[in-house]
Amino acid sequence: MKSLRFVVGFVVMAVWFTPILEARSAQPAPADSAAGVESKDGNAKRQGLVLELKALQDGVAAKRAELAKLRHKWMVSKGRTPTEEEVKEFEEKRAKGKATAEDNPYVNKNPLSSPARWRAAYYEKLAEIKKEKERAALLEQEIDALTRQ
């Protein structure tokens, strides 16, 4: 059983690293002139930055969709919509001053439906998006600087 896992792991690693090794072996040979090498290096660097920027922008779009789903889950687990009768009873108790937190019909009574985990996940995803936007802005500045040269 362990040898089967080892073989499967080895095959997966080989398949995973094959594109990386092929990309390294497909790199162009260096040119003879120093000016040609600099322009090719600058162009290659610019292309690498453009690819990274595109990947970041695609990632941000996907994360925005995830963020919308997390916000929905947060809002759904946050509370519930009570019936008119429940609201009326709660307002009567509130007017008399006898209302407690347990009487509030807008709050879920089940502690398992707490919105805390969805709220935390939402803000984590929001922070990730913000970092990626900052990185994208930095990449755009680097690309602009390379194009001006």
mmCIF file of C-alpha atoms in Angstrom:
data_model
loop_
_atom_site.group_PDB
_atom_site.id
_atom_site.type_symbol
_atom_site.label_atom_id
_atom_site.label_comp_id
_atom_site.label_asym_id
_atom_site.label_seq_id
_atom_site.Cartn_x
_atom_site.Cartn_y
_atom_site.Cartn_z
ATOM 1 C CA MET A 1 0.000 0.000 0.000
ATOM 2 C CA LYS A 2 2.808 2.383 0.892
ATOM 3 C CA SER A 3 4.714 1.558 -2.270
ATOM 4 C CA LEU A 4 1.598 2.301 -4.323
ATOM 5 C CA ARG A 5 1.310 5.730 -2.677
ATOM 6 C CA PHE A 6 4.982 6.350 -3.368
ATOM 7 C CA VAL A 7 4.619 5.425 -7.042
ATOM 8 C CA VAL A 8 1.507 7.566 -7.442
ATOM 9 C CA GLY A 9 3.223 10.484 -5.714
ATOM 10 C CA PHE A 10 6.272 10.105 -7.943
ATOM 11 C CA VAL A 11 4.138 10.079 -11.102
ATOM 12 C CA VAL A 12 2.184 13.136 -9.953
ATOM 13 C CA MET A 13 5.391 15.046 -9.220
ATOM 14 C CA ALA A 14 6.828 14.095 -12.621
ATOM 15 C CA VAL A 15 3.700 15.322 -14.405
ATOM 16 C CA TRP A 16 3.653 18.467 -12.324
ATOM 17 C CA PHE A 17 7.289 19.437 -12.993
ATOM 18 C CA THR A 18 7.388 18.515 -16.705
ATOM 19 C CA PRO A 19 6.064 21.915 -17.956
ATOM 20 C CA ILE A 20 8.515 23.757 -15.722
ATOM 21 C CA LEU A 21 11.488 21.773 -17.011
ATOM 22 C CA GLU A 22 10.365 22.191 -20.618
ATOM 23 C CA ALA A 23 10.035 25.941 -20.148
ATOM 24 C CA ARG A 24 13.573 26.156 -18.776
ATOM 25 C CA SER A 25 15.024 24.133 -21.621
ATOM 26 C CA ALA A 26 13.163 26.243 -24.210
ATOM 27 C CA GLN A 27 14.871 29.486 -23.175
ATOM 28 C CA PRO A 28 16.584 31.238 -26.105
ATOM 29 C CA ALA A 29 20.366 31.189 -26.434
ATOM 30 C CA PRO A 30 22.133 34.454 -25.521
ATOM 31 C CA ALA A 31 23.034 36.855 -28.337
ATOM 32 C CA ASP A 32 26.593 37.980 -29.106
ATOM 33 C CA SER A 33 26.171 41.742 -28.720
ATOM 34 C CA ALA A 34 25.705 43.309 -25.292
ATOM 35 C CA ALA A 35 23.003 45.710 -26.541
ATOM 36 C CA GLY A 36 21.008 42.836 -27.992
ATOM 37 C CA VAL A 37 21.230 40.942 -24.706
ATOM 38 C CA GLU A 38 19.976 43.951 -22.747
ATOM 39 C CA SER A 39 17.033 44.533 -25.066
ATOM 40 C CA LYS A 40 16.091 40.842 -25.017
ATOM 41 C CA ASP A 41 16.395 40.709 -21.230
ATOM 42 C CA GLY A 42 14.296 43.877 -20.886
ATOM 43 C CA ASN A 43 11.695 42.529 -23.281
ATOM 44 C CA ALA A 44 11.619 39.170 -21.515
ATOM 45 C CA LYS A 45 11.294 40.900 -18.151
ATOM 46 C CA ARG A 46 8.482 43.078 -19.494
ATOM 47 C CA GLN A 47 6.663 40.055 -20.903
ATOM 48 C CA GLY A 48 7.036 38.265 -17.585
ATOM 49 C CA LEU A 49 5.591 41.261 -15.762
ATOM 50 C CA VAL A 50 2.705 41.494 -18.229
ATOM 51 C CA LEU A 51 1.908 37.799 -17.729
ATOM 52 C CA GLU A 52 2.042 38.180 -13.954
ATOM 53 C CA LEU A 53 -0.207 41.257 -14.144
ATOM 54 C CA LYS A 54 -2.740 39.391 -16.277
ATOM 55 C CA ALA A 55 -2.718 36.453 -13.857
ATOM 56 C CA LEU A 56 -3.267 38.835 -10.935
ATOM 57 C CA GLN A 57 -6.152 40.567 -12.695
ATOM 58 C CA ASP A 58 -7.797 37.224 -13.515
ATOM 59 C CA GLY A 59 -7.293 36.123 -9.918
ATOM 60 C CA VAL A 60 -8.852 39.310 -8.588
ATOM 61 C CA ALA A 61 -11.912 38.791 -10.787
ATOM 62 C CA ALA A 62 -12.354 35.254 -9.443
ATOM 63 C CA LYS A 63 -11.822 36.408 -5.866
ATOM 64 C CA ARG A 64 -14.435 39.142 -6.291
ATOM 65 C CA ALA A 65 -16.978 36.471 -7.200
ATOM 66 C CA GLU A 66 -15.926 34.507 -4.115
ATOM 67 C CA LEU A 67 -16.196 37.679 -2.044
ATOM 68 C CA ALA A 68 -19.790 38.189 -3.185
ATOM 69 C CA LYS A 69 -20.636 34.616 -2.169
ATOM 70 C CA LEU A 70 -19.008 35.082 1.236
ATOM 71 C CA ARG A 71 -20.909 38.315 1.806
ATOM 72 C CA HIS A 72 -24.159 36.564 0.935
ATOM 73 C CA LYS A 73 -23.410 33.730 3.367
ATOM 74 C CA TRP A 74 -22.505 36.280 6.038
ATOM 75 C CA MET A 75 -25.738 38.225 5.557
ATOM 76 C CA VAL A 76 -27.879 35.091 5.458
ATOM 77 C CA SER A 77 -26.401 33.701 8.661
ATOM 78 C CA LYS A 78 -26.524 37.119 10.314
ATOM 79 C CA GLY A 79 -30.183 37.099 11.053
ATOM 80 C CA ARG A 80 -33.619 36.165 9.904
ATOM 81 C CA THR A 81 -36.799 37.914 8.813
ATOM 82 C CA PRO A 82 -39.473 37.517 11.468
ATOM 83 C CA THR A 83 -43.191 37.301 10.833
ATOM 84 C CA GLU A 84 -45.435 40.267 11.498
ATOM 85 C CA GLU A 85 -46.818 38.617 14.632
ATOM 86 C CA GLU A 86 -43.332 38.103 16.078
ATOM 87 C CA VAL A 87 -42.414 41.712 15.385
ATOM 88 C CA LYS A 88 -45.656 42.933 16.957
ATOM 89 C CA GLU A 89 -45.091 40.861 20.110
ATOM 90 C CA PHE A 90 -41.502 42.037 20.382
ATOM 91 C CA GLU A 91 -42.497 45.687 19.962
ATOM 92 C CA GLU A 92 -45.141 45.312 22.684
ATOM 93 C CA LYS A 93 -42.588 43.794 25.057
ATOM 94 C CA ARG A 94 -40.104 46.514 24.172
ATOM 95 C CA ALA A 95 -42.683 49.221 24.859
ATOM 96 C CA LYS A 96 -43.362 47.720 28.290
ATOM 97 C CA GLY A 97 -39.602 47.444 28.934
ATOM 98 C CA LYS A 98 -39.724 43.687 29.387
ATOM 99 C CA ALA A 99 -37.889 42.725 26.185
ATOM 100 C CA THR A 100 -34.661 40.763 26.456
ATOM 101 C CA ALA A 101 -32.069 39.741 23.868
ATOM 102 C CA GLU A 102 -33.637 36.283 23.656
ATOM 103 C CA ASP A 103 -36.971 37.850 22.658
ATOM 104 C CA ASN A 104 -35.505 39.640 19.630
ATOM 105 C CA PRO A 105 -37.016 37.923 16.558
ATOM 106 C CA TYR A 106 -34.343 39.286 14.190
ATOM 107 C CA VAL A 107 -31.568 37.268 15.816
ATOM 108 C CA ASN A 108 -30.950 33.584 15.166
ATOM 109 C CA LYS A 109 -31.392 31.491 18.262
ATOM 110 C CA ASN A 110 -29.030 28.738 17.146
ATOM 111 C CA PRO A 111 -25.358 29.377 18.049
ATOM 112 C CA LEU A 112 -24.230 27.166 15.165
ATOM 113 C CA SER A 113 -25.535 29.720 12.696
ATOM 114 C CA SER A 114 -23.256 32.453 13.981
ATOM 115 C CA PRO A 115 -22.087 34.810 11.229
ATOM 116 C CA ALA A 116 -18.593 35.166 12.738
ATOM 117 C CA ARG A 117 -16.858 32.628 10.498
ATOM 118 C CA TRP A 118 -18.383 34.073 7.327
ATOM 119 C CA ARG A 119 -17.524 37.608 8.412
ATOM 120 C CA ALA A 120 -13.915 36.568 9.110
ATOM 121 C CA ALA A 121 -13.666 34.783 5.753
ATOM 122 C CA TYR A 122 -15.118 37.839 4.005
ATOM 123 C CA TYR A 123 -12.558 40.199 5.510
ATOM 124 C CA GLU A 124 -9.682 37.789 4.806
ATOM 125 C CA LYS A 125 -10.699 37.587 1.156
ATOM 126 C CA LEU A 126 -11.082 41.381 1.054
ATOM 127 C CA ALA A 127 -7.530 41.771 2.398
ATOM 128 C CA GLU A 128 -6.223 39.339 -0.238
ATOM 129 C CA ILE A 129 -7.912 41.319 -2.992
ATOM 130 C CA LYS A 130 -6.469 44.560 -1.648
ATOM 131 C CA LYS A 131 -2.934 43.101 -1.595
ATOM 132 C CA GLU A 132 -3.295 41.794 -5.130
ATOM 133 C CA LYS A 133 -4.551 45.183 -6.346
ATOM 134 C CA GLU A 134 -1.534 46.866 -4.756
ATOM 135 C CA ARG A 135 0.762 44.324 -6.411
ATOM 136 C CA ALA A 136 -0.976 44.914 -9.757
ATOM 137 C CA ALA A 137 -0.477 48.674 -9.414
ATOM 138 C CA LEU A 138 3.213 48.104 -8.659
ATOM 139 C CA LEU A 139 3.544 45.827 -11.697
ATOM 140 C CA GLU A 140 1.890 48.433 -13.915
ATOM 141 C CA GLN A 141 4.410 51.011 -12.716
ATOM 142 C CA GLU A 142 7.297 48.645 -13.455
ATOM 143 C CA ILE A 143 5.918 47.909 -16.925
ATOM 144 C CA ASP A 144 5.572 51.628 -17.624
ATOM 145 C CA ALA A 145 9.156 52.213 -16.488
ATOM 146 C CA LEU A 146 10.435 49.436 -18.744
ATOM 147 C CA THR A 147 8.476 50.734 -21.734
ATOM 148 C CA ARG A 148 9.889 54.245 -21.321
ATOM 149 C CA GLN A 149 13.466 53.007 -21.453
#
